[in-house]
């Protein structure tokens, strides 16, 4: 257990962030699962609509550092590939989601 005042504050902050990040990752997993389920069922239109939302959420999570930006891009790519495999038209480019803001200047 932390003893100094600053260490106690860091513990509080890390617990709050952990809870927020876990919730975000849980929502992401659910959204990705919706896309995969729709793709497996052969519902191309529904899968494409769910992918748009999943891409947006993945980009937001990557921008906030919850998931790595390359992991988000890889997931979007795999979902898009799955939709194209069933004959659907997956959103591409900027329509798939917002661009991830890098922390570099």
Short mmCIF file of C-alpha atoms in Angstrom, two decimals:
data_model
loop_
_atom_site.label_atom_id
_atom_site.label_comp_id
_atom_site.label_asym_id
_atom_site.label_seq_id
_atom_site.Cartn_x
_atom_site.Cartn_y
_atom_site.Cartn_z
CA UNK A 1 0.00 0.00 0.00
CA UNK A 2 1.22 3.51 -0.75
CA UNK A 3 2.39 5.60 2.14
CA UNK A 4 3.08 9.04 0.72
CA UNK A 5 0.35 11.45 -0.26
CA UNK A 6 1.41 11.49 -3.92
CA UNK A 7 1.58 7.68 -4.07
CA UNK A 8 -1.95 7.46 -2.66
CA UNK A 9 -3.16 9.89 -5.31
CA UNK A 10 -1.43 7.89 -8.07
CA UNK A 11 -3.14 4.73 -6.81
CA UNK A 12 -6.53 6.46 -6.90
CA UNK A 13 -5.88 7.74 -10.40
CA UNK A 14 -4.68 4.40 -11.70
CA UNK A 15 -7.74 2.62 -10.29
CA UNK A 16 -10.05 5.15 -11.95
CA UNK A 17 -8.22 4.80 -15.27
CA UNK A 18 -8.24 1.02 -15.02
CA UNK A 19 -12.00 0.97 -14.55
CA UNK A 20 -12.55 3.36 -17.44
CA UNK A 21 -10.20 1.42 -19.72
CA UNK A 22 -11.80 -1.91 -18.83
CA UNK A 23 -15.25 -0.53 -19.63
CA UNK A 24 -14.02 0.84 -22.96
CA UNK A 25 -12.37 -2.45 -23.90
CA UNK A 26 -15.54 -4.32 -22.97
CA UNK A 27 -17.66 -2.11 -25.24
CA UNK A 28 -15.09 -2.57 -28.02
CA UNK A 29 -15.20 -6.36 -27.72
CA UNK A 30 -18.99 -6.30 -27.86
CA UNK A 31 -19.04 -4.09 -30.94
CA UNK A 32 -16.45 -6.23 -32.74
CA UNK A 33 -18.47 -9.32 -31.87
CA UNK A 34 -21.60 -7.74 -33.43
CA UNK A 35 -19.69 -7.19 -36.67
CA UNK A 36 -18.32 -10.75 -36.69
CA UNK A 37 -21.72 -12.28 -35.88
CA UNK A 38 -23.40 -10.32 -38.67
CA UNK A 39 -20.64 -11.32 -41.10
CA UNK A 40 -20.92 -14.99 -40.15
CA UNK A 41 -24.69 -14.84 -40.61
CA UNK A 42 -24.16 -13.40 -44.09
CA UNK A 43 -25.85 -10.09 -43.31
CA UNK A 44 -23.54 -7.81 -45.28
CA UNK A 45 -25.53 -4.59 -44.81
CA UNK A 46 -25.86 -5.03 -41.06
CA UNK A 47 -22.19 -5.99 -40.76
CA UNK A 48 -21.12 -2.88 -42.70
CA UNK A 49 -23.27 -0.65 -40.49
CA UNK A 50 -21.85 -2.23 -37.34
CA UNK A 51 -18.33 -1.87 -38.74
CA UNK A 52 -18.75 1.89 -39.08
CA UNK A 53 -19.56 2.13 -35.38
CA UNK A 54 -16.82 -0.34 -34.42
CA UNK A 55 -14.24 1.62 -36.43
CA UNK A 56 -15.24 4.85 -34.74
CA UNK A 57 -14.98 3.30 -31.29
CA UNK A 58 -11.66 1.62 -32.09
CA UNK A 59 -10.24 4.94 -33.27
CA UNK A 60 -11.43 6.71 -30.14
CA UNK A 61 -9.93 4.02 -27.91
CA UNK A 62 -6.65 4.23 -29.80
CA UNK A 63 -6.56 8.01 -29.51
CA UNK A 64 -7.04 7.72 -25.74
CA UNK A 65 -4.38 5.05 -25.41
CA UNK A 66 -6.72 2.26 -24.34
CA UNK A 67 -5.55 0.10 -27.26
CA UNK A 68 -2.52 0.56 -29.48
CA UNK A 69 -3.26 2.36 -32.73
CA UNK A 70 -1.80 -0.49 -34.78
CA UNK A 71 -4.01 -2.99 -32.94
CA UNK A 72 -7.05 -0.84 -33.74
CA UNK A 73 -6.03 -0.62 -37.41
CA UNK A 74 -5.42 -4.37 -37.56
CA UNK A 75 -8.84 -5.13 -36.07
CA UNK A 76 -10.59 -2.78 -38.51
CA UNK A 77 -8.73 -4.36 -41.40
CA UNK A 78 -9.69 -7.89 -40.38
CA UNK A 79 -13.34 -6.94 -39.91
CA UNK A 80 -13.41 -5.21 -43.28
CA UNK A 81 -11.85 -8.27 -44.90
CA UNK A 82 -14.50 -10.51 -43.33
CA UNK A 83 -17.31 -8.32 -44.70
CA UNK A 84 -15.78 -8.27 -48.19
CA UNK A 85 -15.47 -12.07 -48.07
CA UNK A 86 -19.27 -12.42 -47.80
CA UNK A 87 -19.80 -10.08 -50.72
CA UNK A 88 -20.57 -6.95 -48.76
CA UNK A 89 -19.14 -3.54 -49.29
CA UNK A 90 -17.07 -2.55 -46.29
CA UNK A 91 -16.54 1.15 -45.65
CA UNK A 92 -13.05 2.18 -46.62
CA UNK A 93 -10.69 5.04 -45.88
CA UNK A 94 -12.04 7.93 -43.88
CA UNK A 95 -15.60 6.62 -43.94
CA UNK A 96 -14.50 3.65 -41.80
CA UNK A 97 -13.80 5.92 -38.87
CA UNK A 98 -12.02 9.00 -37.68
CA UNK A 99 -8.28 9.25 -38.12
CA UNK A 100 -6.35 8.44 -34.97
CA UNK A 101 -4.63 11.49 -33.57
CA UNK A 102 -1.00 10.80 -32.80
CA UNK A 103 0.51 12.35 -29.72
CA UNK A 104 3.52 13.59 -31.70
CA UNK A 105 4.00 17.19 -32.77
#
